[in-house]
PDB file of C-alpha atoms in Angstrom:
ATOM      1  CA  GLN A   1      92.567  67.632  99.273  1.00 94.00           C
ATOM      2  CA  VAL A   2      94.390  70.595  97.767  1.00 97.00           C
ATOM      3  CA  GLN A   3      98.129  70.689  98.360  1.00 98.00           C
ATOM      4  CA  MET A   4     100.437  73.157  97.218  1.00 98.00           C
ATOM      5  CA  LYS A   5     104.171  73.427  97.888  1.00 98.00           C
ATOM      6  CA  GLU A   6     106.876  75.596  96.241  1.00 98.00           C
ATOM      7  CA  THR A   7     110.371  74.893  95.210  1.00 98.00           C
ATOM      8  CA  GLY A   8     112.662  76.983  95.040  1.00 94.00           C
ATOM      9  CA  PRO A   9     116.474  77.984  94.212  1.00 96.00           C
ATOM     10  CA  GLY A  10     116.950  79.106  97.951  1.00 95.00           C
ATOM     11  CA  LEU A  11     120.237  81.307  96.863  1.00 97.00           C
ATOM     12  CA  VAL A  12     120.703  83.552  93.751  1.00 97.00           C
ATOM     13  CA  GLN A  13     122.926  86.677  93.426  1.00 97.00           C
ATOM     14  CA  THR A  14     121.867  90.028  92.215  1.00 97.00           C
ATOM     15  CA  THR A  15     121.250  90.452  88.872  1.00 96.00           C
ATOM     16  CA  GLN A  16     119.817  86.887  87.942  1.00 97.00           C
ATOM     17  CA  THR A  17     117.230  85.657  87.191  1.00 97.00           C
ATOM     18  CA  LEU A  18     114.804  83.612  89.780  1.00 98.00           C
ATOM     19  CA  SER A  19     112.902  80.408  88.820  1.00 98.00           C
ATOM     20  CA  VAL A  20     109.802  78.875  91.466  1.00 98.00           C
ATOM     21  CA  THR A  21     107.855  75.718  90.885  1.00 98.00           C
ATOM     22  CA  CYS A  22     104.267  75.981  92.827  1.00 98.00           C
ATOM     23  CA  THR A  23     103.290  72.227  92.063  1.00 98.00           C
ATOM     24  CA  VAL A  24      99.360  71.449  93.134  1.00 98.00           C
ATOM     25  CA  SER A  25      96.887  68.394  93.833  1.00 97.00           C
ATOM     26  CA  GLY A  26      92.951  68.209  94.186  1.00 96.00           C
ATOM     27  CA  PHE A  27      92.662  70.085  91.937  1.00 96.00           C
ATOM     28  CA  SER A  28      92.581  71.670  88.123  1.00 96.00           C
ATOM     29  CA  LEU A  29      94.945  74.587  87.120  1.00 97.00           C
ATOM     30  CA  THR A  30      92.434  74.557  84.536  1.00 97.00           C
ATOM     31  CA  SER A  31      90.239  75.684  86.736  1.00 96.00           C
ATOM     32  CA  TYR A  32      91.000  77.348  89.332  1.00 97.00           C
ATOM     33  CA  GLY A  33      93.571  80.156  89.111  1.00 98.00           C
ATOM     34  CA  VAL A  34      96.857  80.095  91.182  1.00 98.00           C
ATOM     35  CA  HIS A  35      98.622  82.970  92.580  1.00 98.00           C
ATOM     36  CA  TRP A  36     101.736  84.227  93.614  1.00 98.00           C
ATOM     37  CA  VAL A  37     102.502  86.012  96.638  1.00 98.00           C
ATOM     38  CA  ARG A  38     106.231  86.880  98.716  1.00 98.00           C
ATOM     39  CA  GLN A  39     106.619  88.181 102.211  1.00 98.00           C
ATOM     40  CA  ALA A  40     109.919  89.912 103.005  1.00 98.00           C
ATOM     41  CA  PRO A  41     111.890  89.311 106.100  1.00 96.00           C
ATOM     42  CA  GLY A  42     109.433  90.895 109.119  1.00 94.00           C
ATOM     43  CA  LYS A  43     107.042  92.605 106.263  1.00 95.00           C
ATOM     44  CA  GLY A  44     103.416  91.786 105.045  1.00 96.00           C
ATOM     45  CA  LEU A  45     102.342  90.521 102.036  1.00 98.00           C
ATOM     46  CA  GLU A  46     103.218  91.519  98.765  1.00 98.00           C
ATOM     47  CA  TRP A  47     100.711  90.023  95.360  1.00 98.00           C
ATOM     48  CA  MET A  48     102.627  89.475  92.858  1.00 98.00           C
ATOM     49  CA  GLY A  49     100.505  88.326  90.541  1.00 98.00           C
ATOM     50  CA  ILE A  50      97.903  84.909  89.199  1.00 98.00           C
ATOM     51  CA  ILE A  51      98.153  83.051  86.462  1.00 98.00           C
ATOM     52  CA  TRP A  52      93.809  82.323  85.895  1.00 98.00           C
ATOM     53  CA  GLY A  53      92.249  79.059  84.620  1.00 97.00           C
ATOM     54  CA  ASP A  54      92.412  80.012  81.004  1.00 97.00           C
ATOM     55  CA  GLY A  55      96.321  80.154  80.528  1.00 97.00           C
ATOM     56  CA  SER A  56      95.519  84.612  81.279  1.00 97.00           C
ATOM     57  CA  THR A  57      97.787  86.633  83.982  1.00 97.00           C
ATOM     58  CA  ASN A  58      97.555  89.353  85.575  1.00 96.00           C
ATOM     59  CA  TYR A  59     100.756  91.301  87.165  1.00 97.00           C
ATOM     60  CA  ASN A  60     101.385  93.479  90.069  1.00 96.00           C
ATOM     61  CA  SER A  61     102.209  96.674  87.796  1.00 94.00           C
ATOM     62  CA  ALA A  62     104.778  96.780  90.247  1.00 94.00           C
ATOM     63  CA  LEU A  63     106.619  94.253  88.736  1.00 95.00           C
ATOM     64  CA  LYS A  64     105.180  93.661  85.884  1.00 91.00           C
ATOM     65  CA  SER A  65     108.259  94.130  83.586  1.00 93.00           C
ATOM     66  CA  ARG A  66     110.141  91.927  85.525  1.00 97.00           C
ATOM     67  CA  LEU A  67     107.675  89.084  85.860  1.00 97.00           C
ATOM     68  CA  SER A  68     106.240  86.265  84.479  1.00 98.00           C
ATOM     69  CA  ILE A  69     104.434  83.470  85.489  1.00 98.00           C
ATOM     70  CA  SER A  70     103.711  80.491  83.318  1.00 98.00           C
ATOM     71  CA  ARG A  71     102.277  76.363  83.508  1.00 98.00           C
ATOM     72  CA  ASP A  72     101.861  72.907  82.681  1.00 98.00           C
ATOM     73  CA  THR A  73      99.031  71.785  82.646  1.00 97.00           C
ATOM     74  CA  SER A  74     100.073  68.272  82.599  1.00 97.00           C
ATOM     75  CA  LYS A  75     102.486  68.012  85.230  1.00 98.00           C
ATOM     76  CA  SER A  76     100.472  70.352  87.288  1.00 98.00           C
ATOM     77  CA  GLN A  77     102.865  73.071  88.004  1.00 98.00           C
ATOM     78  CA  VAL A  78     102.949  76.700  87.856  1.00 98.00           C
ATOM     79  CA  PHE A  79     106.571  78.411  87.134  1.00 98.00           C
ATOM     80  CA  LEU A  80     107.608  82.380  88.689  1.00 98.00           C
ATOM     81  CA  THR A  81     110.172  83.774  86.899  1.00 98.00           C
ATOM     82  CA  MET A  82     111.677  87.104  88.148  1.00 98.00           C
ATOM     83  CA  ASN A  83     114.128  88.417  86.579  1.00 97.00           C
ATOM     84  CA  SER A  84     116.883  91.238  87.341  1.00 97.00           C
ATOM     85  CA  LEU A  85     116.981  90.129  91.038  1.00 97.00           C
ATOM     86  CA  GLN A  86     117.895  92.707  93.874  1.00 97.00           C
ATOM     87  CA  THR A  87     118.716  91.679  97.357  1.00 97.00           C
ATOM     88  CA  ASP A  88     114.835  93.302  98.670  1.00 97.00           C
ATOM     89  CA  ASP A  89     113.838  91.063  96.971  1.00 98.00           C
ATOM     90  CA  THR A  90     114.818  88.090  99.247  1.00 98.00           C
ATOM     91  CA  ALA A  91     111.307  86.814 100.738  1.00 98.00           C
ATOM     92  CA  VAL A  92     108.941  83.963 101.128  1.00 98.00           C
ATOM     93  CA  TYR A  93     107.431  83.381  97.658  1.00 98.00           C
ATOM     94  CA  TYR A  94     103.698  81.698  98.595  1.00 98.00           C
ATOM     95  CA  CYS A  95     102.037  80.050  95.669  1.00 98.00           C
ATOM     96  CA  ALA A  96      97.670  79.673  96.708  1.00 98.00           C
ATOM     97  CA  GLU A  97      95.020  79.284  95.185  1.00 97.00           C
ATOM     98  CA  SER A  98      92.272  81.330  93.570  1.00 96.00           C
ATOM     99  CA  TRP A  99      90.157  81.930  96.381  1.00 96.00           C
ATOM    100  CA  PHE A 100      93.141  82.237  99.029  1.00 97.00           C
ATOM    101  CA  ALA A 101      91.559  79.376 100.796  1.00 97.00           C
ATOM    102  CA  TYR A 102      95.290  76.855  99.953  1.00 98.00           C
ATOM    103  CA  TRP A 103      98.455  79.006 100.475  1.00 98.00           C
ATOM    104  CA  GLY A 104     101.970  77.000  99.605  1.00 98.00           C
ATOM    105  CA  GLN A 105     104.259  76.418 102.799  1.00 98.00           C
ATOM    106  CA  GLY A 106     106.691  78.889 101.355  1.00 98.00           C
ATOM    107  CA  THR A 107     110.391  79.171  99.832  1.00 98.00           C
ATOM    108  CA  LEU A 108     112.034  81.603 101.145  1.00 98.00           C
ATOM    109  CA  VAL A 109     114.827  83.379  98.098  1.00 98.00           C
ATOM    110  CA  THR A 110     117.902  84.813  99.296  1.00 98.00           C
ATOM    111  CA  VAL A 111     119.463  87.293  96.826  1.00 98.00           C
ATOM    112  CA  SER A 112     122.879  87.613  97.598  1.00 96.00           C
ATOM    113  CA  SER A 113     125.770  89.782  95.731  1.00 90.00           C
TER     114      SER A 113
ATOM    115  CA  ASP B   1      96.034 101.020  93.660  1.00 95.00           C
ATOM    116  CA  ILE B   2      94.233 100.844  95.853  1.00 97.00           C
ATOM    117  CA  GLN B   3      95.506 101.800 100.018  1.00 98.00           C
ATOM    118  CA  MET B   4      94.921  99.300 102.801  1.00 98.00           C
ATOM    119  CA  THR B   5      95.221 101.022 105.804  1.00 98.00           C
ATOM    120  CA  GLN B   6      94.975  99.050 108.933  1.00 98.00           C
ATOM    121  CA  SER B   7      95.458  99.509 112.817  1.00 96.00           C
ATOM    122  CA  PRO B   8      96.467  99.252 114.844  1.00 98.00           C
ATOM    123  CA  ALA B   9      99.766  97.811 113.642  1.00 98.00           C
ATOM    124  CA  SER B  10      99.889  95.747 117.802  1.00 97.00           C
ATOM    125  CA  LEU B  11      97.372  94.885 120.118  1.00 96.00           C
ATOM    126  CA  SER B  12      98.032  92.615 123.799  1.00 97.00           C
ATOM    127  CA  ALA B  13      94.512  90.843 125.119  1.00 97.00           C
ATOM    128  CA  SER B  14      94.333  89.772 127.976  1.00 97.00           C
ATOM    129  CA  LEU B  15      92.930  85.777 128.017  1.00 97.00           C
ATOM    130  CA  GLY B  16      88.491  86.600 127.068  1.00 97.00           C
ATOM    131  CA  GLU B  17      88.975  89.783 126.195  1.00 97.00           C
ATOM    132  CA  THR B  18      87.688  90.842 122.629  1.00 98.00           C
ATOM    133  CA  VAL B  19      89.623  92.735 120.461  1.00 98.00           C
ATOM    134  CA  SER B  20      89.074  94.757 116.588  1.00 98.00           C
ATOM    135  CA  ILE B  21      91.129  95.462 113.991  1.00 98.00           C
ATOM    136  CA  GLU B  22      90.502  98.169 111.351  1.00 98.00           C
ATOM    137  CA  CYS B  23      91.262  97.684 107.540  1.00 98.00           C
ATOM    138  CA  LEU B  24      89.996 101.675 105.683  1.00 98.00           C
ATOM    139  CA  ALA B  25      90.741 101.391 101.585  1.00 98.00           C
ATOM    140  CA  SER B  26      92.120 104.523 100.000  1.00 98.00           C
ATOM    141  CA  GLU B  27      88.258 103.829  97.735  1.00 98.00           C
ATOM    142  CA  GLY B  28      85.365 102.458  98.549  1.00 98.00           C
ATOM    143  CA  ILE B  29      85.653  98.397  98.222  1.00 98.00           C
ATOM    144  CA  SER B  30      82.656  96.084  97.608  1.00 98.00           C
ATOM    145  CA  ASN B  31      82.687  94.389 100.244  1.00 98.00           C
ATOM    146  CA  ASP B  32      85.725  92.331  98.379  1.00 98.00           C
ATOM    147  CA  LEU B  33      87.512  92.303 101.507  1.00 98.00           C
ATOM    148  CA  ALA B  34      88.994  89.125 103.027  1.00 98.00           C
ATOM    149  CA  TRP B  35      90.735  88.498 106.867  1.00 98.00           C
ATOM    150  CA  TYR B  36      93.714  86.167 107.006  1.00 98.00           C
ATOM    151  CA  GLN B  37      96.090  85.189 110.240  1.00 98.00           C
ATOM    152  CA  GLN B  38      99.568  84.657 110.278  1.00 98.00           C
ATOM    153  CA  LYS B  39     101.581  82.706 112.475  1.00 98.00           C
ATOM    154  CA  SER B  40     105.102  82.639 113.640  1.00 96.00           C
ATOM    155  CA  GLY B  41     106.397  80.673 110.486  1.00 95.00           C
ATOM    156  CA  LYS B  42     103.946  79.421 109.077  1.00 97.00           C
ATOM    157  CA  SER B  43     101.879  80.069 105.433  1.00 98.00           C
ATOM    158  CA  PRO B  44      98.530  83.100 106.298  1.00 98.00           C
ATOM    159  CA  GLN B  45      94.614  81.596 106.591  1.00 98.00           C
ATOM    160  CA  LEU B  46      91.804  82.998 105.535  1.00 98.00           C
ATOM    161  CA  LEU B  47      89.578  83.903 108.564  1.00 98.00           C
ATOM    162  CA  ILE B  48      86.731  85.942 106.555  1.00 98.00           C
ATOM    163  CA  TYR B  49      86.091  86.470 102.654  1.00 98.00           C
ATOM    164  CA  ALA B  50      83.130  88.967 101.485  1.00 98.00           C
ATOM    165  CA  ALA B  51      83.785  91.463 103.878  1.00 98.00           C
ATOM    166  CA  SER B  52      81.635  89.761 107.226  1.00 98.00           C
ATOM    167  CA  ARG B  53      81.752  85.612 106.129  1.00 98.00           C
ATOM    168  CA  LEU B  54      83.535  82.776 107.496  1.00 98.00           C
ATOM    169  CA  GLN B  55      86.020  80.216 106.108  1.00 98.00           C
ATOM    170  CA  ASP B  56      85.062  76.616 106.859  1.00 97.00           C
ATOM    171  CA  GLY B  57      86.195  75.503 110.200  1.00 97.00           C
ATOM    172  CA  VAL B  58      87.418  78.987 111.572  1.00 98.00           C
ATOM    173  CA  PRO B  59      86.627  79.321 115.293  1.00 98.00           C
ATOM    174  CA  SER B  60      83.108  81.617 115.301  1.00 98.00           C
ATOM    175  CA  ARG B  61      84.520  83.992 117.847  1.00 98.00           C
ATOM    176  CA  PHE B  62      86.090  85.539 114.599  1.00 98.00           C
ATOM    177  CA  SER B  63      83.418  87.606 112.787  1.00 98.00           C
ATOM    178  CA  GLY B  64      83.920  90.518 109.975  1.00 98.00           C
ATOM    179  CA  SER B  65      82.016  92.993 109.648  1.00 98.00           C
ATOM    180  CA  GLY B  66      82.163  96.717 107.251  1.00 98.00           C
ATOM    181  CA  SER B  67      81.359  98.195 104.058  1.00 97.00           C
ATOM    182  CA  GLY B  68      82.509 100.659 101.559  1.00 97.00           C
ATOM    183  CA  THR B  69      86.419 101.703 103.177  1.00 98.00           C
ATOM    184  CA  ARG B  70      85.739 100.717 106.203  1.00 98.00           C
ATOM    185  CA  TYR B  71      86.367  97.201 107.478  1.00 98.00           C
ATOM    186  CA  SER B  72      87.190  95.491 110.537  1.00 98.00           C
ATOM    187  CA  LEU B  73      88.104  91.618 112.388  1.00 98.00           C
ATOM    188  CA  LYS B  74      86.686  90.755 115.557  1.00 98.00           C
ATOM    189  CA  ILE B  75      87.174  88.320 117.907  1.00 98.00           C
ATOM    190  CA  SER B  76      85.369  87.812 120.896  1.00 98.00           C
ATOM    191  CA  GLY B  77      87.213  86.454 123.048  1.00 96.00           C
ATOM    192  CA  MET B  78      90.640  86.143 122.991  1.00 97.00           C
ATOM    193  CA  GLN B  79      92.607  82.941 122.548  1.00 97.00           C
ATOM    194  CA  PRO B  80      96.586  81.232 123.008  1.00 97.00           C
ATOM    195  CA  GLU B  81      96.343  80.290 119.601  1.00 97.00           C
ATOM    196  CA  ASP B  82      94.914  83.324 118.278  1.00 98.00           C
ATOM    197  CA  GLU B  83      98.022  85.112 118.797  1.00 98.00           C
ATOM    198  CA  ALA B  84      99.569  85.529 115.528  1.00 98.00           C
ATOM    199  CA  ASP B  85      99.266  88.340 113.188  1.00 98.00           C
ATOM    200  CA  TYR B  86      96.545  89.654 110.959  1.00 98.00           C
ATOM    201  CA  PHE B  87      96.037  91.264 107.684  1.00 98.00           C
ATOM    202  CA  CYS B  88      92.971  92.128 105.379  1.00 98.00           C
ATOM    203  CA  GLN B  89      93.713  92.149 101.220  1.00 98.00           C
ATOM    204  CA  GLN B  90      90.529  93.445  99.635  1.00 98.00           C
ATOM    205  CA  SER B  91      90.389  91.934  95.619  1.00 97.00           C
ATOM    206  CA  TYR B  92      88.169  94.455  94.417  1.00 98.00           C
ATOM    207  CA  LYS B  93      90.933  95.543  91.844  1.00 96.00           C
ATOM    208  CA  TYR B  94      94.144  94.761  90.861  1.00 94.00           C
ATOM    209  CA  PRO B  95      96.273  94.472  92.510  1.00 94.00           C
ATOM    210  CA  LEU B  96      95.088  92.926  95.399  1.00 97.00           C
ATOM    211  CA  THR B  97      96.837  95.264  98.084  1.00 98.00           C
ATOM    212  CA  PHE B  98      96.714  94.514 101.869  1.00 98.00           C
ATOM    213  CA  GLY B  99      97.146  96.009 104.885  1.00 98.00           C
ATOM    214  CA  SER B 100     100.820  96.006 106.546  1.00 97.00           C
ATOM    215  CA  GLY B 101      99.125  93.635 109.346  1.00 98.00           C
ATOM    216  CA  THR B 102      98.927  93.380 113.228  1.00 98.00           C
ATOM    217  CA  LYS B 103     100.524  91.859 115.712  1.00 98.00           C
ATOM    218  CA  LEU B 104      97.814  91.207 117.761  1.00 98.00           C
ATOM    219  CA  GLU B 105      99.926  88.952 121.273  1.00 98.00           C
ATOM    220  CA  ILE B 106      98.395  87.875 124.749  1.00 96.00           C
ATOM    221  CA  LYS B 107      99.200  90.157 127.514  1.00 93.00           C
TER     222      LYS B 107
END
């Protein structure tokens, strides 16, 4: 049974760095990729990036300069790190497996000055 | 980036009514198109992938069609539990992009 769960800080100050962890079970991170998708309040979905089973990454070019996705396969965890946060980075951050059949519950991150 | 233009932005339907939602891609996406349902406060749920393939466990009243740049999601017989937001997504080219969403309500 596949499960995915995001954990994040809840509140982050502007200009600071965001770190969100996605903990997975039911599949191996070396076999499947994990996407990050975010959704600002009342808005649509924005794809942020993916870490593939071989550890390579693809990023949304709009975020690439601020975004990093990494993982710890021994802990079945994927990490999203994004710097220079602004208020418009306030969103629910989701992780999803490579085919988008499974998603985490999401974690709300509020960026405040 | 491939732009996904989704319409309508909102829609209300009576129980039992058939509804359609459309997505137009800014270039051909070779059926690399998925549809998601998102209920209030919940994560998106995959309904359709590869334009017309029904995800396991999704009711058969949901169907997808299209080719090239034009794709549609049809719900044959609106049910109360279908009230939700719906999004299309292309996976033909990175960055993956989503449509802006359709809010479907019961009339």
